[in-house]
Short mmCIF file of C-alpha atoms and ligand atoms in Angstrom, two decimals:
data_model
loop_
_atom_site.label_atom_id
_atom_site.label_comp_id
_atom_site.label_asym_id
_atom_site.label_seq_id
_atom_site.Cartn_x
_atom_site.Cartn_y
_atom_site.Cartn_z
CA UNK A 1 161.44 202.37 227.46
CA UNK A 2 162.20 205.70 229.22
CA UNK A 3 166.31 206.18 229.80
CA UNK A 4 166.83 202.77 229.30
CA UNK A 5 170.21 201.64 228.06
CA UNK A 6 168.22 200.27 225.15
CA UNK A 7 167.45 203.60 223.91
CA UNK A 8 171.17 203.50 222.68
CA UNK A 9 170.68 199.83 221.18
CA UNK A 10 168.00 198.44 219.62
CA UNK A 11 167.74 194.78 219.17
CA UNK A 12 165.12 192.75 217.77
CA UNK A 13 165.18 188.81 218.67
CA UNK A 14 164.93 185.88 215.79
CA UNK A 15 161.49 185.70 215.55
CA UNK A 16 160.66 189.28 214.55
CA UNK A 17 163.17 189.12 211.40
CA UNK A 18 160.05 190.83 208.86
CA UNK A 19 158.96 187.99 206.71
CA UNK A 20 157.73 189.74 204.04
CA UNK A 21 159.99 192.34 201.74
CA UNK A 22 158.56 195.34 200.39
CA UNK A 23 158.42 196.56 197.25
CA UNK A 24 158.65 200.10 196.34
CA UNK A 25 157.12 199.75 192.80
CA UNK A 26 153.70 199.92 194.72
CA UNK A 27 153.56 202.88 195.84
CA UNK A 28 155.39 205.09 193.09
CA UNK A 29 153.11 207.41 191.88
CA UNK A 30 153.24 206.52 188.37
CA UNK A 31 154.51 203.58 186.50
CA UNK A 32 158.94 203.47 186.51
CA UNK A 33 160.22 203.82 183.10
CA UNK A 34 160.58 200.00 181.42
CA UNK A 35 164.07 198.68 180.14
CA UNK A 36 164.94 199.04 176.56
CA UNK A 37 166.72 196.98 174.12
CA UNK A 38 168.39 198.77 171.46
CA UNK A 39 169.27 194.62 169.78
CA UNK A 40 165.45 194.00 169.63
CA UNK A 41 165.10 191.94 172.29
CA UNK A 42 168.08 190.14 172.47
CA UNK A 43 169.38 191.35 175.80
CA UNK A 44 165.93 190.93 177.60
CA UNK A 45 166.28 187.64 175.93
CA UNK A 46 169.74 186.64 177.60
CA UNK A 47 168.38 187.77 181.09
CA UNK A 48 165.50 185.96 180.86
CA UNK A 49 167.92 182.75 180.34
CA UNK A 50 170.85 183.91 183.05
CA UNK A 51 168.76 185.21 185.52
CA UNK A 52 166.70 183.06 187.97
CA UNK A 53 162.72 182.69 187.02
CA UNK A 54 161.04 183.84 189.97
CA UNK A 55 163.16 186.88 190.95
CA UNK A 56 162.88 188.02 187.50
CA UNK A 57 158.77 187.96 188.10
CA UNK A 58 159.15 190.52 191.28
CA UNK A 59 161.55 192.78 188.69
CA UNK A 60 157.66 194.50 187.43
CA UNK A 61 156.15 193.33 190.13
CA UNK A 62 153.67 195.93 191.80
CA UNK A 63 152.60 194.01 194.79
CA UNK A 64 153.80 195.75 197.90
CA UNK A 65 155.27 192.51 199.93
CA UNK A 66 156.68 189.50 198.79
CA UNK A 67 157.08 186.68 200.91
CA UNK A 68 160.20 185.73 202.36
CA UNK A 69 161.14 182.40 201.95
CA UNK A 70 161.70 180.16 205.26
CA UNK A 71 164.95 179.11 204.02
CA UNK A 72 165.93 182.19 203.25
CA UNK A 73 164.87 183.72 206.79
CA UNK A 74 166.46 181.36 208.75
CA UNK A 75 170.17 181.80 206.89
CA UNK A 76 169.65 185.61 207.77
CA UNK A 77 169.36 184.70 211.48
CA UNK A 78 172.36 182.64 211.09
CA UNK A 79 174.35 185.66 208.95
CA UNK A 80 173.78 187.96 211.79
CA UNK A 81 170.76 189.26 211.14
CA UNK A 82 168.47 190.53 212.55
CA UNK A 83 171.39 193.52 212.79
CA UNK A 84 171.33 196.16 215.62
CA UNK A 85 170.62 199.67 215.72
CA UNK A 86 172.88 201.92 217.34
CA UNK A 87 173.38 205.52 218.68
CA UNK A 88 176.44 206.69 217.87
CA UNK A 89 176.68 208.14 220.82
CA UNK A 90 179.98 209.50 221.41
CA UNK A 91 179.93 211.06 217.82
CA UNK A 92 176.95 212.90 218.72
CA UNK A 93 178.91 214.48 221.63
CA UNK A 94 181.73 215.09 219.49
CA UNK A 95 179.19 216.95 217.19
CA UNK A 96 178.15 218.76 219.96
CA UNK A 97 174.55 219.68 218.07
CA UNK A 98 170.92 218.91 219.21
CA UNK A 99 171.16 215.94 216.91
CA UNK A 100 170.38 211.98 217.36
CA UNK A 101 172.09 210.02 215.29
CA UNK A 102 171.00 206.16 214.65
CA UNK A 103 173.10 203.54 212.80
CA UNK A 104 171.84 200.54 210.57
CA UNK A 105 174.60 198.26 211.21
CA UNK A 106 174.93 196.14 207.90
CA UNK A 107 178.88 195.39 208.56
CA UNK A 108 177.45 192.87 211.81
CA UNK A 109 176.67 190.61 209.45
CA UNK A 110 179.61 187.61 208.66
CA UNK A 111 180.90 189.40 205.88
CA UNK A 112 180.54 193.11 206.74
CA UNK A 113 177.99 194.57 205.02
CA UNK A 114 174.47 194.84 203.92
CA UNK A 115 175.24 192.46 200.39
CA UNK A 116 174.36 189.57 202.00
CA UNK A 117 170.81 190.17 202.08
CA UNK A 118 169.81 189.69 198.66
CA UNK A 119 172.88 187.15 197.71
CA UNK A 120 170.91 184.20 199.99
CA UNK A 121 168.08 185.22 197.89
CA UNK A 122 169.37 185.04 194.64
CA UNK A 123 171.23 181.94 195.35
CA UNK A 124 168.00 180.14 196.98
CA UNK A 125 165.83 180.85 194.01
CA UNK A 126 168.44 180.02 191.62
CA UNK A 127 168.77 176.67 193.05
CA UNK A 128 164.79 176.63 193.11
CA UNK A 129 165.52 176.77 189.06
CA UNK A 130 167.61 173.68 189.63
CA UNK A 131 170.91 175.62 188.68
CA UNK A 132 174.39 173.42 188.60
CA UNK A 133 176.43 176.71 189.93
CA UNK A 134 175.66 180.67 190.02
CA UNK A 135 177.90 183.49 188.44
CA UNK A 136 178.80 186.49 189.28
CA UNK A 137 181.17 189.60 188.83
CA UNK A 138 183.28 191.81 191.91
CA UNK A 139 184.96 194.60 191.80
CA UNK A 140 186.62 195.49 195.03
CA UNK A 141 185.20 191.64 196.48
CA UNK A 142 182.30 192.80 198.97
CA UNK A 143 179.16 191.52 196.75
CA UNK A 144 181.78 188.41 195.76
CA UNK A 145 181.90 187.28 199.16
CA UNK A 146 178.42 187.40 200.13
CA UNK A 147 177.60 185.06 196.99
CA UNK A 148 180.26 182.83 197.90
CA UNK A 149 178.92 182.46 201.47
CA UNK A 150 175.25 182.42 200.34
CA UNK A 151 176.85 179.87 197.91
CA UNK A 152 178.10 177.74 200.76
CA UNK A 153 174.98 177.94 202.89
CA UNK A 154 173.05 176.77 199.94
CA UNK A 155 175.74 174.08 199.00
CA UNK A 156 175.50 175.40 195.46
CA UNK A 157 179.43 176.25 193.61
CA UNK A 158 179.81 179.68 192.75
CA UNK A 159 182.06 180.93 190.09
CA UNK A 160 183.23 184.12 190.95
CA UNK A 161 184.37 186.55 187.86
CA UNK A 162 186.67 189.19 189.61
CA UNK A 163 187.94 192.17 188.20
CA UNK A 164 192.39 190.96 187.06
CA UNK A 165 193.11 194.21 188.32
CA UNK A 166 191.02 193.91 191.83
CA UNK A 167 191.84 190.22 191.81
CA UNK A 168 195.89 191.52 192.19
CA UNK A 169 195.66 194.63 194.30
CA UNK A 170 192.89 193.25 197.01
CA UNK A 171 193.80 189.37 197.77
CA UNK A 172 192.18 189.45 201.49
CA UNK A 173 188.89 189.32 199.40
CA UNK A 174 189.69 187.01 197.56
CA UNK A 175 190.81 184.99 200.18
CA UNK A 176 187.48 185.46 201.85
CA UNK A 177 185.63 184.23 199.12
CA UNK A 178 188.05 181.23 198.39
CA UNK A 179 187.88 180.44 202.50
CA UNK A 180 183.89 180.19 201.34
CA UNK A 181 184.30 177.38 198.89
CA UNK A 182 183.71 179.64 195.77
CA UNK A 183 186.15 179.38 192.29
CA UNK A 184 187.73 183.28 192.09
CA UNK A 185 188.31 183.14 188.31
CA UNK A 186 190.51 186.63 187.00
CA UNK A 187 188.72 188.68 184.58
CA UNK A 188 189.17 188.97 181.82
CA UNK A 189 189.78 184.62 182.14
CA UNK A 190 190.40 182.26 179.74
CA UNK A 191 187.28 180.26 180.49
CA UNK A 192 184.75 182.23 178.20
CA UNK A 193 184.55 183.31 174.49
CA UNK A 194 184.82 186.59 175.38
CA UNK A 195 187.32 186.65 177.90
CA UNK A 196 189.71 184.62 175.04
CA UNK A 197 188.83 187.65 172.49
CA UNK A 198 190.00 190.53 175.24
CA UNK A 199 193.08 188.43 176.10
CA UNK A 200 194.31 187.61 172.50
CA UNK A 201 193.78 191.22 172.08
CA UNK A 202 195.73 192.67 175.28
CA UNK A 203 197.23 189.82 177.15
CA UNK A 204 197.75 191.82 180.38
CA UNK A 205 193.65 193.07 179.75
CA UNK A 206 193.39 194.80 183.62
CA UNK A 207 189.79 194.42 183.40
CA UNK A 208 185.97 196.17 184.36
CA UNK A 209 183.24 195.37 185.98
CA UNK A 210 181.31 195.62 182.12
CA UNK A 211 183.64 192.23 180.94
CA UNK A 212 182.94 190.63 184.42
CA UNK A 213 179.55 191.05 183.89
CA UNK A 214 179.34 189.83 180.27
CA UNK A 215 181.86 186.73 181.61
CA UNK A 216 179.56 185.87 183.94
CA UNK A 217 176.43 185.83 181.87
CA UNK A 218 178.18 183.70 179.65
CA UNK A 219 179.67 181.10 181.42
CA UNK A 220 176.32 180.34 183.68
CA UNK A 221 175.04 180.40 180.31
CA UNK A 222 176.81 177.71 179.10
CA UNK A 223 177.35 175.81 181.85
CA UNK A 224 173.68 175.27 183.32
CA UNK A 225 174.17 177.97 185.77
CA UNK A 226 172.59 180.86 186.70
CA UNK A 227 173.83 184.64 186.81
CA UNK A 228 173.02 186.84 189.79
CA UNK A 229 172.83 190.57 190.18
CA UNK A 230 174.36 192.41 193.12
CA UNK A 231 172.48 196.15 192.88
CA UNK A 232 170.57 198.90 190.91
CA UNK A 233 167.63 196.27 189.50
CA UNK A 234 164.23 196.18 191.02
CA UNK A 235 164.35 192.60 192.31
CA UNK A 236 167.95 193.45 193.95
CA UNK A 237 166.83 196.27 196.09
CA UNK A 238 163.21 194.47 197.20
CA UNK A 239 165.69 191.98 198.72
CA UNK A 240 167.72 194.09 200.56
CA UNK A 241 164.61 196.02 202.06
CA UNK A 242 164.76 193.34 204.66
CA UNK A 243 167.18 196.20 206.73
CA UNK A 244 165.04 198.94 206.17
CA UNK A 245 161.93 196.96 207.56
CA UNK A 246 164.37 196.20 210.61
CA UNK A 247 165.14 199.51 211.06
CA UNK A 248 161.53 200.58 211.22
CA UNK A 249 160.45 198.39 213.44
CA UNK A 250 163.51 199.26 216.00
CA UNK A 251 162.87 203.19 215.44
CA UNK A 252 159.27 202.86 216.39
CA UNK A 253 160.26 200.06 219.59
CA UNK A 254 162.62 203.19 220.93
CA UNK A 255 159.09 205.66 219.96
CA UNK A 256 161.54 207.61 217.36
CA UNK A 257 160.66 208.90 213.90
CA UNK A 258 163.47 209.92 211.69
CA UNK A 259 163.88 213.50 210.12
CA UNK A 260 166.63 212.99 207.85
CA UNK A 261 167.92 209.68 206.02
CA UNK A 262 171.33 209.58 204.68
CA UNK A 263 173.34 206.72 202.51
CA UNK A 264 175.83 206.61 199.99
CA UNK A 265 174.83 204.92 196.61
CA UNK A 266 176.91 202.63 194.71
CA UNK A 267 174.30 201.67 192.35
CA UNK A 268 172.08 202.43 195.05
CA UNK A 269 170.71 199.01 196.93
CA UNK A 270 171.77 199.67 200.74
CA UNK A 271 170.06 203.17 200.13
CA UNK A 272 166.81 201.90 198.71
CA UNK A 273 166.52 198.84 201.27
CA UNK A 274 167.09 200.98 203.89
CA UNK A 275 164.91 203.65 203.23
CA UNK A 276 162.25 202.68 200.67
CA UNK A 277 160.00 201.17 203.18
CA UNK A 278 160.42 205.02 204.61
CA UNK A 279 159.66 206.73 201.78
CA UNK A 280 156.92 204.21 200.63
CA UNK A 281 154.73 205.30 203.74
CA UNK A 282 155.44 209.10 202.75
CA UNK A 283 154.55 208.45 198.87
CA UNK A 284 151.25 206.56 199.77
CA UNK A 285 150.30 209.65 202.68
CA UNK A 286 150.79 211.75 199.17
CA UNK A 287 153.40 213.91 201.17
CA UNK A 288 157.41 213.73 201.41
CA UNK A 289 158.33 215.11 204.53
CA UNK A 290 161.37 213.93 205.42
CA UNK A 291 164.89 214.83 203.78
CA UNK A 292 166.26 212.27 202.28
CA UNK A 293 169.85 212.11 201.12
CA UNK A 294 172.15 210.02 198.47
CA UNK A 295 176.09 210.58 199.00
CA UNK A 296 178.59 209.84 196.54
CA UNK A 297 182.24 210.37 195.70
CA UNK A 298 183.11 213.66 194.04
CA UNK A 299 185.17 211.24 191.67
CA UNK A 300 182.06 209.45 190.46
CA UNK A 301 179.69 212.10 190.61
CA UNK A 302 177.00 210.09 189.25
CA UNK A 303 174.43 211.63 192.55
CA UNK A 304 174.89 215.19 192.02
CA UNK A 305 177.02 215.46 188.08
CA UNK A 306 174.28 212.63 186.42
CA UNK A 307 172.43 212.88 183.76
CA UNK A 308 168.53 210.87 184.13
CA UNK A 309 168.58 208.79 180.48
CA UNK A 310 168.56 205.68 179.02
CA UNK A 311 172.05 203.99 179.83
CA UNK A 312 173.77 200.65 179.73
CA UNK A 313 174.12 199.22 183.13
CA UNK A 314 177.02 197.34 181.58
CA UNK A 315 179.97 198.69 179.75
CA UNK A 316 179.85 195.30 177.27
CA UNK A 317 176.48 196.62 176.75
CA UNK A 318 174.89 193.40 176.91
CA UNK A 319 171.72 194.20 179.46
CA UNK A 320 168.80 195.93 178.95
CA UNK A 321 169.16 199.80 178.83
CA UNK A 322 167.66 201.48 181.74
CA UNK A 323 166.56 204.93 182.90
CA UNK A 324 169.21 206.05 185.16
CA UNK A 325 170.95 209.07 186.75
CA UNK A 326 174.17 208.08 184.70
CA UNK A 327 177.62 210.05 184.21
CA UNK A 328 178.15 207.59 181.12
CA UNK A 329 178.45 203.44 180.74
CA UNK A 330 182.27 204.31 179.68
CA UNK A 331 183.16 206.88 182.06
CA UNK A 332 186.07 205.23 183.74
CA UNK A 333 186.63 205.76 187.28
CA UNK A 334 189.77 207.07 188.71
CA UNK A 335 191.54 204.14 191.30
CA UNK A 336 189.55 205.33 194.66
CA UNK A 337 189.31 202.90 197.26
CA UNK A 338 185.69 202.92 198.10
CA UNK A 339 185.49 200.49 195.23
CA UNK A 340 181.41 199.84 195.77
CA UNK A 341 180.86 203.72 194.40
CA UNK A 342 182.46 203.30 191.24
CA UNK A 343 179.40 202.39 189.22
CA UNK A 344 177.98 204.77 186.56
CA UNK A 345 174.57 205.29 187.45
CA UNK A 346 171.91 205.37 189.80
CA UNK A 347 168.95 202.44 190.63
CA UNK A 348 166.07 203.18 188.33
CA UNK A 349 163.87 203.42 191.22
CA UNK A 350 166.34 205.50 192.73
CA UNK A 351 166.80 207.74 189.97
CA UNK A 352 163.29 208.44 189.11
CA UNK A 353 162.35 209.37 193.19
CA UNK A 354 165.36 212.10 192.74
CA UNK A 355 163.51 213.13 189.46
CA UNK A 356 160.64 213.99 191.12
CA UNK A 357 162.79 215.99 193.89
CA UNK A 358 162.41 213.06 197.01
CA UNK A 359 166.28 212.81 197.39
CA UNK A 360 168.66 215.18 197.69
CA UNK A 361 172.75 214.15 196.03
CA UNK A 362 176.11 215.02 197.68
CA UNK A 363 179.15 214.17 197.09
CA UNK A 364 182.74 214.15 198.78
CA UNK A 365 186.41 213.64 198.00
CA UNK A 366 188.72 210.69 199.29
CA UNK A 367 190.18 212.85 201.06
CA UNK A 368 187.67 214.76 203.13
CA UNK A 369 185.75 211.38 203.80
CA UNK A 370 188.84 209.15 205.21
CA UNK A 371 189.93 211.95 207.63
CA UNK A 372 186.31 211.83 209.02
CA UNK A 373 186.63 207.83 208.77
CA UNK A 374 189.76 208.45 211.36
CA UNK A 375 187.85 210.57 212.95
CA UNK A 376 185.27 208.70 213.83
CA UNK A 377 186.76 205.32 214.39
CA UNK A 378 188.81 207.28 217.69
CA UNK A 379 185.57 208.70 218.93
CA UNK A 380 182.77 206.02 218.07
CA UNK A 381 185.07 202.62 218.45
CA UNK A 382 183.92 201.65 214.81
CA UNK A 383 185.72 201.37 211.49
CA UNK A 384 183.38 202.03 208.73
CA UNK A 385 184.01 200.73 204.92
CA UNK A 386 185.24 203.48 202.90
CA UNK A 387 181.71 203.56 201.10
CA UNK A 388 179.94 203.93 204.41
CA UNK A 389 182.64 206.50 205.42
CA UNK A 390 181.15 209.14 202.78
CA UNK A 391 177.97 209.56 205.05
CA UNK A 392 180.00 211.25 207.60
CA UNK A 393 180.30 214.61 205.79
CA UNK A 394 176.47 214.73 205.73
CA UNK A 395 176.19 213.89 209.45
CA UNK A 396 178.38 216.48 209.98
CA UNK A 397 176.20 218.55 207.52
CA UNK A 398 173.01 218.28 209.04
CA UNK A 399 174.50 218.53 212.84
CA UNK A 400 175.94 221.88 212.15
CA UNK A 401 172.58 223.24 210.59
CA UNK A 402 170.93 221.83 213.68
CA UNK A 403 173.43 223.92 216.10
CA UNK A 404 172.58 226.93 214.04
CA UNK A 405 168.97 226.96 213.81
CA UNK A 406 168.67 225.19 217.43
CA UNK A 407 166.53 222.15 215.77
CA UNK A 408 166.33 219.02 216.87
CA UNK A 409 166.74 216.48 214.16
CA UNK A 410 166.58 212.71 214.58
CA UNK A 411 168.87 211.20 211.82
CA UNK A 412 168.92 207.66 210.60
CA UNK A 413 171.94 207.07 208.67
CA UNK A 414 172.38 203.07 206.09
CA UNK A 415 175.61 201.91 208.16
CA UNK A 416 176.01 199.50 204.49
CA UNK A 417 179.77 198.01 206.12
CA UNK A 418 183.37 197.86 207.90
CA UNK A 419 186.34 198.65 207.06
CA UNK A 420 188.64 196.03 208.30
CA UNK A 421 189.61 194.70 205.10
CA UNK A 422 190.38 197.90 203.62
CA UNK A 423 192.70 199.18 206.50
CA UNK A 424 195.31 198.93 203.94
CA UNK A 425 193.69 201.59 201.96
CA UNK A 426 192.99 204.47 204.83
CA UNK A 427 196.86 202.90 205.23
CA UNK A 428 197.86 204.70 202.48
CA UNK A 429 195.60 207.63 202.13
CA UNK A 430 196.54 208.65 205.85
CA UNK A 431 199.89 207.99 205.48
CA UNK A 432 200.37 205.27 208.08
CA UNK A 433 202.77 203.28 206.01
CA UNK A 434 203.62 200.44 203.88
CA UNK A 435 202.04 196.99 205.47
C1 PLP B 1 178.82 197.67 197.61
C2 PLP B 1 178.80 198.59 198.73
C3 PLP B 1 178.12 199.83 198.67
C4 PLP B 1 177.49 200.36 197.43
O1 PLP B 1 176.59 199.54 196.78
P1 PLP B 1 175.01 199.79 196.80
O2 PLP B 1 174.47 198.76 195.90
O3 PLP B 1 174.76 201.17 196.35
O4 PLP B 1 174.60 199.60 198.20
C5 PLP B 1 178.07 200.61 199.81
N1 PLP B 1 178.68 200.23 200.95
C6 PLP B 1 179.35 199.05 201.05
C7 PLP B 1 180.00 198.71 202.34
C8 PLP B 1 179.43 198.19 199.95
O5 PLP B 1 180.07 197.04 200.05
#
């Protein structure tokens, strides 16, 4: 391809959207620690009920690819996928370092970021179980709206348990979801046992993502529905591989092989399905080469503060326990914006490849990481989400070390989303005014 313009933009057409996604439980080099239940088997019980059959078959799954369903292939071509890969161009000039710097763009799909790829799989083998609705919990909306449009694509109704306090400060989202068809109920809500308990306790309850969780489980519970699960579990991340196995396929089209990987980690899905079918290649060869790197915020330091131990993924403490990098299932985070890096703790998978020294953590301030946001929207054109925004430290990072040592490096960076619904928050961090 030579100088070509489409060594700046990679595209691949409809047909070559992979079919299969991967599975990095293959290729670890030793069996991931298994859940616990400290209730004797109660919570793997209520899982097993909430959670649809076949997904919950991949969750120990050591087969390396897993067949994507038609159905589910074809809504990805219709959601904007398969998405391009860009250079960033301009911000490599502004760098001004022997670096290349390629984007994953997740936020070109309809609602802006990578979440959508394993809500249309959830859904569609939920309503393979014959499910009457599916549940779920959102924080700051992102992984609310892509079940509510996967929802909608699959006809299916989606209840949607949203954090009262979320569900007050960030209407657009809600909006977004309720423009999809989808019930937004506020949690805690009067529709579940639990959510009755919380209220008659503290009627003005702001609410967590641990009692949307346990809302959620209930009501699909008891309302033939089923619950899905929007990061950190096996099955969650094989489904959003399906960018990662783009991205490979684009790198090698343009004859490129990434040095360096970077991504932030919420509870670490757009970092595992973009980079797992990466790093699977490397564990098999026997030999990590690359650098890999997971950014946080310095207010959640989960990446670089964490602890690896058994934790609850929940803070009602009604899933399985897992092995995680975890700063504590009742560490409350302080109200930053970039609302998808507020979880505890780390993917298992995740967490057990930066055990064994794959993955290097960072982490960055608000601060630090929406000036760079401004930054880079003048000089690149784009507005990334305030969770995407925190790889922009570690660009920076790895272009000055480049400039200093004179190496090239070839960097592929998880573009997970935009930030047009939250230009209310880098509003008020940079001081642009009230809306
Ligand atoms: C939710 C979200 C994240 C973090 O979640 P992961 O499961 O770690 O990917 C990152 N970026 C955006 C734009 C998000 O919406």
């Amino acid at each position: 391809m030579g100088k070509s313009l489409s060594q700046y933009r990679v595209d691949l057409p409809p047909d070559e959207i992979p079919d299969h996604w991967y599975n990095i439980l293959a290729d670890l080099p030793e069996p991931l620690p298994p859940p616990q239940d400290p209730d004797n088997g109660r919570r793997l019980e209520l899982l097993k009920k909430v959670i649809p059959s076949e997904p919950l078959g991949f969750e120990f799954s050591t087969e390396r690819f897993i067949k994507i369903p038609d159905e589910v292939r074809e809504r990805y071509i219709q959601v904007g996928r398969p998405t391009p890969l860009i250079r960033a161009r301009r911000f490599e000039e502004y760098l001004d370092a022997p670096v290349k710097i390629y984007l994953k763009m997740e936020g070109y799909t309809y609602t802006g970021s990578h979440k959508i790829n394993s809500a249309l799989a959830w859904v569609y083998y939920a309503l393979k179980d014959g499910a009457r609705l599916v549940t779920t919990e959102t924080g700051a909306g992102q992984w609310g709206a892509a079940v509510a449009l996967a929802s909608a694509l699959f006809k299916v109704k989606a209840h949607i348990f949203m954090v009262k306090a979320s569900y007050n400060a960030k209407p657009l989202r809600r909006f977004q979801m309720q423009m999809y068809g989808a019930d937004v109920h506020a949690s805690p809500s009067e529709l579940t046992e639990f959510g009755r308990r919380l209220l008659k306790e503290n009627p003005n309850h702001p609410g967590s993502l641990g009692v949307a969780i346990t809302e959620a489980a209930e009501y699909a519970l008891n309302n033939g529905g089923k619950y899905v699960v929007g990061s950190v579990i096996n099955t969650d991340i094989l489904f959003k591989t399906v960018a990662g196995l783009e991205a490979k396929r684009q790198l090698e089209l343009i004859g490129e092989d990434p040095d360096v990987m970077i991504g932030v980690v919420g509870g670490g899905s757009n970092w595992g399905g973009a980079f797992y079918p990466f790093m699977g290649d490397e564990l098999r060869s026997g030999r990590v080469r690359r650098r890999y790197i997971a950014v946080g915020a310095s207010e959640v330091p989960k990446v670089t503060k964490g602890v690896y131990k058994y934790d609850d993924p929940d803070t009602g403490r009604v899933l399985p326990q897992l092995k995680m990098y975890t700063i504590g299932s009742d560490f409350i985070p302080p109200p930053i914006y970039a609302g998808g890096l507020r979880y505890h703790a780390v993917a298992p998978t995740l967490s057990y490849l930066m055990s064994k020294g794959y993955v290097e953590g960072r982490d960055y301030d608000q601060d630090t990481v929406f000036k760079m946001a401004q930054v880079f929207a003048q000089v690149e054109g784009y507005i990334p989400a305030p969770e995407t925004a925190h790889t922009l430290p570690v660009i920076k990072e790895i272009a000055d070390e480049a400039k200093r040592t004179g190496e090239r490096k070839v960097i592929l960076v998880s573009f997970s989303g935009h930030g047009l619904l939250d230009l209310g928050n880098f509003a008020d961090v940079l001081g642009f005014g009230k809306a």
